[in-house]
Short mmCIF file of C-alpha atoms in Angstrom, two decimals:
data_model
loop_
_atom_site.label_atom_id
_atom_site.label_comp_id
_atom_site.label_asym_id
_atom_site.label_seq_id
_atom_site.Cartn_x
_atom_site.Cartn_y
_atom_site.Cartn_z
CA UNK A 1 45.82 -46.55 93.43
CA UNK A 2 47.71 -47.28 90.26
CA UNK A 3 47.03 -50.46 88.35
CA UNK A 4 49.64 -52.22 86.26
CA UNK A 5 52.57 -49.92 86.83
CA UNK A 6 55.10 -49.21 84.35
CA UNK A 7 56.89 -46.28 82.62
CA UNK A 8 59.12 -44.25 80.51
CA UNK A 9 61.91 -43.06 82.82
CA UNK A 10 64.09 -40.21 81.58
CA UNK A 11 67.31 -41.87 80.46
CA UNK A 12 70.08 -39.66 81.70
CA UNK A 13 70.86 -36.28 83.10
CA UNK A 14 69.82 -33.18 81.17
CA UNK A 15 72.73 -31.68 79.26
CA UNK A 16 74.66 -29.29 81.46
CA UNK A 17 75.85 -25.82 80.49
CA UNK A 18 79.56 -25.55 79.78
CA UNK A 19 80.20 -23.64 82.99
CA UNK A 20 79.16 -26.69 84.96
CA UNK A 21 81.94 -28.84 83.50
CA UNK A 22 84.36 -27.38 86.04
CA UNK A 23 82.07 -28.43 88.85
CA UNK A 24 81.65 -31.92 87.41
CA UNK A 25 85.44 -32.37 87.24
CA UNK A 26 85.61 -32.58 91.05
CA UNK A 27 86.46 -35.87 92.69
CA UNK A 28 82.92 -37.25 92.90
CA UNK A 29 81.99 -40.80 93.81
CA UNK A 30 80.55 -42.90 91.01
CA UNK A 31 78.07 -44.60 93.35
CA UNK A 32 77.22 -45.17 97.00
CA UNK A 33 75.27 -47.74 99.00
CA UNK A 34 72.62 -46.67 101.51
CA UNK A 35 70.55 -48.43 104.11
CA UNK A 36 66.81 -48.04 103.51
CA UNK A 37 63.84 -48.72 105.73
CA UNK A 38 62.60 -52.30 105.80
CA UNK A 39 59.15 -52.71 104.26
CA UNK A 40 56.27 -54.24 106.19
CA UNK A 41 55.17 -57.47 104.51
CA UNK A 42 51.82 -59.20 104.10
CA UNK A 43 51.53 -62.77 102.76
CA UNK A 44 55.15 -62.57 101.61
CA UNK A 45 58.09 -64.62 102.88
CA UNK A 46 60.62 -62.01 101.81
CA UNK A 47 60.54 -58.42 100.63
CA UNK A 48 62.66 -55.74 98.95
CA UNK A 49 66.31 -55.30 100.01
CA UNK A 50 67.27 -53.09 102.96
CA UNK A 51 70.18 -51.50 101.08
CA UNK A 52 70.21 -49.66 97.76
CA UNK A 53 73.00 -48.62 95.40
CA UNK A 54 72.68 -45.08 94.02
CA UNK A 55 74.88 -44.00 91.12
CA UNK A 56 75.84 -40.37 90.63
CA UNK A 57 73.97 -40.30 87.30
CA UNK A 58 70.76 -41.65 88.83
CA UNK A 59 71.09 -39.38 91.85
CA UNK A 60 71.27 -36.27 89.69
CA UNK A 61 68.35 -37.49 87.57
CA UNK A 62 66.15 -38.24 90.59
CA UNK A 63 67.07 -34.93 92.21
CA UNK A 64 66.20 -32.93 89.12
CA UNK A 65 62.94 -34.77 88.49
CA UNK A 66 61.76 -34.32 92.08
CA UNK A 67 62.76 -30.67 92.02
CA UNK A 68 60.84 -30.14 88.76
CA UNK A 69 57.71 -31.71 90.26
CA UNK A 70 58.03 -29.58 93.42
CA UNK A 71 58.53 -26.32 91.51
CA UNK A 72 55.84 -27.19 88.96
CA UNK A 73 53.28 -27.73 91.73
CA UNK A 74 54.24 -24.50 93.47
CA UNK A 75 53.88 -22.66 90.15
CA UNK A 76 50.47 -24.30 89.61
CA UNK A 77 49.46 -23.06 93.05
CA UNK A 78 50.49 -19.53 92.04
CA UNK A 79 48.69 -19.68 88.68
CA UNK A 80 45.54 -20.94 90.38
CA UNK A 81 45.55 -18.03 92.82
CA UNK A 82 46.07 -15.68 89.87
CA UNK A 83 42.98 -17.33 88.27
CA UNK A 84 44.83 -18.63 85.22
CA UNK A 85 43.83 -22.12 86.40
CA UNK A 86 40.16 -22.77 87.19
CA UNK A 87 38.16 -25.68 88.49
CA UNK A 88 39.63 -28.65 90.33
CA UNK A 89 43.37 -28.77 90.94
CA UNK A 90 45.04 -31.35 93.21
CA UNK A 91 48.73 -30.81 93.97
CA UNK A 92 51.28 -33.46 94.97
CA UNK A 93 54.18 -31.46 96.44
CA UNK A 94 55.66 -33.51 99.28
CA UNK A 95 54.95 -36.77 97.44
CA UNK A 96 57.74 -36.46 94.85
CA UNK A 97 59.56 -39.61 95.96
CA UNK A 98 56.49 -41.64 95.01
CA UNK A 99 56.21 -40.68 91.34
CA UNK A 100 59.98 -40.56 90.75
CA UNK A 101 60.67 -43.79 92.65
CA UNK A 102 57.88 -45.63 90.83
CA UNK A 103 59.23 -44.51 87.47
CA UNK A 104 62.73 -45.63 88.44
CA UNK A 105 61.50 -49.14 89.17
CA UNK A 106 59.54 -49.94 86.00
CA UNK A 107 59.96 -50.34 82.23
CA UNK A 108 59.12 -48.07 79.27
CA UNK A 109 56.73 -50.69 77.88
CA UNK A 110 54.71 -50.91 81.12
CA UNK A 111 51.38 -49.14 81.59
CA UNK A 112 50.28 -46.68 84.27
CA UNK A 113 46.89 -45.37 85.32
CA UNK A 114 46.50 -43.05 88.29
CA UNK A 115 44.15 -40.85 90.31
CA UNK A 116 43.26 -37.16 90.15
CA UNK A 117 46.52 -36.07 91.88
CA UNK A 118 48.34 -36.77 88.65
CA UNK A 119 50.72 -33.91 87.77
CA UNK A 120 53.87 -35.58 89.12
CA UNK A 121 53.24 -38.92 87.45
CA UNK A 122 52.31 -37.13 84.22
CA UNK A 123 55.76 -35.51 84.25
CA UNK A 124 57.69 -38.66 85.15
CA UNK A 125 55.77 -40.53 82.44
CA UNK A 126 57.33 -38.22 79.88
CA UNK A 127 55.07 -35.17 79.52
CA UNK A 128 56.85 -31.81 79.49
CA UNK A 129 56.25 -29.13 82.10
CA UNK A 130 55.01 -26.84 79.32
CA UNK A 131 52.35 -29.31 78.22
CA UNK A 132 51.23 -29.94 81.82
CA UNK A 133 50.95 -26.29 82.83
CA UNK A 134 49.32 -25.41 79.51
CA UNK A 135 46.77 -28.16 80.13
CA UNK A 136 46.08 -26.70 83.56
CA UNK A 137 45.44 -23.29 82.01
CA UNK A 138 43.27 -24.79 79.25
CA UNK A 139 45.50 -23.88 76.28
CA UNK A 140 46.08 -25.48 72.89
CA UNK A 141 49.59 -26.52 73.84
CA UNK A 142 48.33 -28.66 76.71
CA UNK A 143 48.89 -32.41 76.66
CA UNK A 144 45.13 -32.95 76.17
CA UNK A 145 44.77 -29.89 73.92
CA UNK A 146 43.45 -27.81 76.82
CA UNK A 147 40.31 -29.90 77.30
CA UNK A 148 41.35 -32.24 80.11
CA UNK A 149 42.63 -30.01 82.88
CA UNK A 150 44.22 -31.13 86.13
CA UNK A 151 42.69 -34.60 86.31
CA UNK A 152 42.87 -35.79 82.68
CA UNK A 153 46.39 -35.92 81.24
CA UNK A 154 47.64 -38.64 78.91
CA UNK A 155 50.68 -39.83 77.01
CA UNK A 156 52.06 -43.10 75.64
CA UNK A 157 51.44 -46.00 78.07
CA UNK A 158 49.85 -43.56 80.53
CA UNK A 159 46.08 -43.55 80.84
CA UNK A 160 45.79 -40.42 82.85
CA UNK A 161 44.24 -39.31 86.09
CA UNK A 162 40.64 -39.94 87.05
CA UNK A 163 38.23 -37.59 88.79
CA UNK A 164 36.37 -40.36 90.61
CA UNK A 165 38.10 -41.38 93.83
CA UNK A 166 39.59 -44.85 93.44
CA UNK A 167 38.36 -45.27 89.86
CA UNK A 168 41.82 -45.91 88.45
CA UNK A 169 42.12 -49.29 90.18
CA UNK A 170 39.01 -50.77 88.57
CA UNK A 171 39.79 -49.16 85.20
CA UNK A 172 43.33 -50.50 85.23
CA UNK A 173 42.30 -54.04 86.12
CA UNK A 174 38.78 -54.01 84.64
CA UNK A 175 36.21 -53.83 87.50
CA UNK A 176 35.26 -52.14 90.79
CA UNK A 177 38.04 -52.24 93.36
CA UNK A 178 36.94 -55.29 95.38
CA UNK A 179 36.08 -57.07 92.13
CA UNK A 180 39.35 -55.85 90.63
CA UNK A 181 41.31 -57.40 93.51
CA UNK A 182 39.33 -60.61 93.17
CA UNK A 183 39.66 -60.99 89.41
CA UNK A 184 43.31 -59.89 89.44
CA UNK A 185 44.08 -62.63 91.98
CA UNK A 186 41.87 -65.20 90.24
CA UNK A 187 43.42 -64.58 86.83
CA UNK A 188 46.90 -63.80 88.22
CA UNK A 189 46.95 -60.44 86.43
CA UNK A 190 50.35 -58.69 86.50
CA UNK A 191 48.97 -55.65 88.35
CA UNK A 192 50.72 -53.57 91.01
CA UNK A 193 47.98 -51.79 92.95
CA UNK A 194 49.59 -48.75 94.56
CA UNK A 195 48.03 -46.73 97.37
CA UNK A 196 49.73 -43.38 97.89
CA UNK A 197 48.73 -42.99 101.54
CA UNK A 198 49.29 -39.31 102.34
CA UNK A 199 47.58 -39.82 105.73
CA UNK A 200 44.48 -37.71 104.98
CA UNK A 201 41.34 -38.00 102.93
CA UNK A 202 39.54 -34.89 101.75
CA UNK A 203 39.66 -33.49 105.28
CA UNK A 204 39.92 -36.44 107.64
CA UNK A 205 42.95 -38.28 109.00
CA UNK A 206 43.18 -41.99 108.22
CA UNK A 207 42.89 -42.86 111.92
CA UNK A 208 39.47 -41.20 112.09
CA UNK A 209 38.25 -42.73 108.84
CA UNK A 210 39.37 -46.38 108.89
CA UNK A 211 39.11 -49.16 111.45
CA UNK A 212 42.32 -50.56 109.98
CA UNK A 213 44.94 -48.30 108.41
CA UNK A 214 46.99 -51.23 107.09
CA UNK A 215 46.11 -50.49 103.49
CA UNK A 216 48.74 -52.86 102.17
CA UNK A 217 46.62 -55.68 103.61
CA UNK A 218 43.40 -54.53 101.97
CA UNK A 219 43.82 -56.96 99.07
CA UNK A 220 42.96 -59.75 101.52
CA UNK A 221 44.23 -62.68 99.47
CA UNK A 222 46.74 -60.48 97.57
CA UNK A 223 50.28 -60.02 98.99
CA UNK A 224 51.20 -56.52 100.12
CA UNK A 225 54.05 -54.15 101.00
CA UNK A 226 54.10 -51.02 103.15
CA UNK A 227 56.85 -48.72 101.93
CA UNK A 228 58.50 -45.47 103.09
CA UNK A 229 57.05 -43.21 100.40
CA UNK A 230 59.27 -40.26 101.36
CA UNK A 231 62.44 -42.11 100.32
CA UNK A 232 62.91 -42.34 96.55
CA UNK A 233 65.32 -45.27 96.91
CA UNK A 234 62.92 -47.21 99.10
CA UNK A 235 60.13 -46.62 96.55
CA UNK A 236 62.43 -47.62 93.69
CA UNK A 237 63.52 -50.89 95.29
CA UNK A 238 59.99 -51.79 96.40
CA UNK A 239 58.66 -51.07 92.90
CA UNK A 240 61.31 -53.28 91.32
CA UNK A 241 60.40 -56.04 93.76
CA UNK A 242 56.67 -55.65 93.07
CA UNK A 243 57.20 -55.55 89.30
CA UNK A 244 59.39 -58.66 89.41
CA UNK A 245 56.70 -60.38 91.50
CA UNK A 246 54.14 -59.69 88.77
CA UNK A 247 56.41 -60.51 85.84
CA UNK A 248 57.30 -63.90 87.36
CA UNK A 249 53.68 -65.01 87.09
CA UNK A 250 52.81 -64.77 90.80
CA UNK A 251 49.84 -62.51 90.15
CA UNK A 252 49.02 -59.06 91.60
CA UNK A 253 50.49 -57.26 94.60
CA UNK A 254 49.36 -54.25 96.68
CA UNK A 255 51.91 -51.58 97.56
CA UNK A 256 51.16 -48.87 100.12
CA UNK A 257 53.45 -45.83 99.94
CA UNK A 258 53.38 -43.86 103.19
CA UNK A 259 53.82 -40.28 102.06
CA UNK A 260 52.55 -36.78 102.90
CA UNK A 261 50.97 -33.90 100.99
CA UNK A 262 51.94 -30.36 101.90
CA UNK A 263 48.96 -28.69 100.25
CA UNK A 264 45.34 -29.30 101.11
CA UNK A 265 43.24 -31.89 99.31
CA UNK A 266 42.47 -29.42 96.52
CA UNK A 267 42.88 -25.70 95.95
CA UNK A 268 39.66 -25.00 97.84
CA UNK A 269 41.10 -26.72 100.93
CA UNK A 270 43.56 -24.67 103.04
CA UNK A 271 44.71 -27.91 104.61
CA UNK A 272 45.10 -26.56 108.14
CA UNK A 273 41.61 -26.92 109.61
CA UNK A 274 42.07 -30.63 110.35
CA UNK A 275 45.82 -30.66 111.00
CA UNK A 276 48.25 -28.24 112.61
CA UNK A 277 50.73 -26.14 110.68
CA UNK A 278 53.38 -27.47 113.04
CA UNK A 279 52.73 -30.99 111.77
CA UNK A 280 53.39 -29.93 108.19
CA UNK A 281 56.55 -28.08 109.20
CA UNK A 282 57.82 -31.10 111.13
CA UNK A 283 57.43 -33.33 108.08
CA UNK A 284 59.17 -30.72 105.92
CA UNK A 285 62.09 -30.48 108.33
CA UNK A 286 62.56 -34.21 109.00
CA UNK A 287 61.18 -36.23 106.08
CA UNK A 288 61.11 -34.06 102.97
CA UNK A 289 61.99 -36.35 100.02
CA UNK A 290 64.16 -33.80 98.21
CA UNK A 291 66.01 -32.89 101.41
CA UNK A 292 66.68 -36.57 102.18
CA UNK A 293 68.10 -37.20 98.71
CA UNK A 294 70.15 -33.98 98.83
CA UNK A 295 71.75 -34.98 102.14
CA UNK A 296 72.64 -38.41 100.80
CA UNK A 297 74.16 -37.02 97.62
CA UNK A 298 76.29 -34.39 99.34
CA UNK A 299 77.39 -36.54 102.28
CA UNK A 300 78.44 -39.41 100.01
CA UNK A 301 80.14 -37.11 97.47
CA UNK A 302 77.78 -38.00 94.65
CA UNK A 303 77.30 -34.26 94.11
CA UNK A 304 78.26 -30.94 95.67
CA UNK A 305 75.92 -28.40 97.19
CA UNK A 306 77.01 -25.89 94.54
CA UNK A 307 76.16 -28.31 91.73
CA UNK A 308 72.70 -28.92 93.15
CA UNK A 309 72.11 -25.18 93.49
CA UNK A 310 72.89 -24.76 89.79
CA UNK A 311 70.40 -27.50 88.92
CA UNK A 312 67.82 -25.74 91.07
CA UNK A 313 68.42 -22.48 89.18
CA UNK A 314 67.97 -24.32 85.85
CA UNK A 315 64.74 -25.88 87.07
CA UNK A 316 63.37 -22.53 88.24
CA UNK A 317 63.99 -21.08 84.79
CA UNK A 318 62.39 -24.10 83.10
CA UNK A 319 59.27 -23.74 85.24
CA UNK A 320 59.06 -19.98 84.71
CA UNK A 321 59.39 -20.41 80.93
CA UNK A 322 56.71 -23.10 80.97
CA UNK A 323 54.39 -20.89 83.01
CA UNK A 324 54.87 -18.02 80.57
CA UNK A 325 53.94 -20.36 77.70
CA UNK A 326 50.93 -21.67 79.63
CA UNK A 327 49.53 -18.19 80.12
CA UNK A 328 50.32 -16.87 76.62
CA UNK A 329 49.33 -19.86 74.47
CA UNK A 330 45.86 -19.40 72.90
CA UNK A 331 42.86 -21.33 74.08
CA UNK A 332 41.44 -23.99 71.72
CA UNK A 333 38.75 -22.91 69.25
CA UNK A 334 35.13 -23.66 70.12
CA UNK A 335 34.92 -25.97 67.14
CA UNK A 336 37.49 -28.28 68.70
CA UNK A 337 35.06 -29.30 71.44
CA UNK A 338 34.04 -32.27 69.32
CA UNK A 339 37.60 -33.42 68.69
CA UNK A 340 38.94 -36.60 70.32
CA UNK A 341 35.58 -37.66 71.78
CA UNK A 342 35.47 -40.80 69.66
CA UNK A 343 38.11 -42.87 67.95
CA UNK A 344 36.58 -42.87 64.49
CA UNK A 345 37.55 -42.45 60.88
CA UNK A 346 36.27 -40.68 58.86
CA UNK A 347 35.14 -37.65 60.95
CA UNK A 348 31.43 -37.19 61.63
CA UNK A 349 29.16 -34.56 63.18
CA UNK A 350 28.18 -34.59 66.87
CA UNK A 351 25.53 -32.46 68.55
CA UNK A 352 26.55 -29.57 70.75
CA UNK A 353 24.67 -27.96 73.62
CA UNK A 354 21.49 -27.87 71.48
CA UNK A 355 20.33 -29.57 68.25
CA UNK A 356 21.35 -26.58 66.13
CA UNK A 357 25.00 -26.62 67.19
CA UNK A 358 27.12 -29.20 65.38
CA UNK A 359 30.74 -30.06 65.95
CA UNK A 360 33.06 -32.22 63.88
CA UNK A 361 34.32 -35.31 65.71
CA UNK A 362 37.95 -35.88 64.76
CA UNK A 363 39.91 -38.67 66.46
#
């Protein structure tokens, strides 16, 4: 779950090569209106709209961001298998509409804290692919200087992932999750608690693990929404609604995004012992978030198939360049182990693995 959502959305489409100007001169639509799935409501008289306007500029931005997250996760999978990435690594391919839609619905001054499956949100919060992949490979150029890894990435107004399951909710609101719900409701904290429900725990389906799978009702006395987490527009509109709910002084809200992860829980989980490969393929063929957005863009003339293929080629190159940096950048020096442990000035010595090893703590 994410507490107190809120972000730094990329403000515009990446500059296009000159050769793409000819493509862009086609008779494209400036915007289009789409029907989106109605959200299930809990303790709410009304919910998000059932239609959404998508401009060509936003469509291209969402498409590129989701494609970057997809390709970045696939590259991380490759680097892990090549043993450039070690330890825990939780991938979010298949869930791209969640991180991109959430970013599209919040403000740069808002704050986000998330779970261990954090690569996509780290990117949409403003971190570069280079800094994310370099963090995964433990290099100096990583967003946490190579010391955080998959679960601990940070940037402005983003307080990273957390290795403890569910810990981000209490940290974001200031207490354990039941207490966090209680205090958030009692004090009317402007928190959006988001559950990215990808239908499986570590290796168990939600139906086998929970007596009630209506996670948007788990706040009890807190209103809730259940949202189509595979549709970036549905996530965007629901996030705007939830953020407005909080900003108006009505207190917290719980938002359940029904999504799906293509990979296993972590890199040690093949992901097919507790679900069939056919299930994954069916989701890919019918509900893939990038495919759904692509179809909308092309069918409504917001973009052409050729234009999207060129964006895909650019993204592939960006990811490959970032991966090359992440494998060539040097690892941090041993002496930097003491850096950034404490926020303190001036620097002071901290003990290492034994009393005779000293490191300098630099904030």
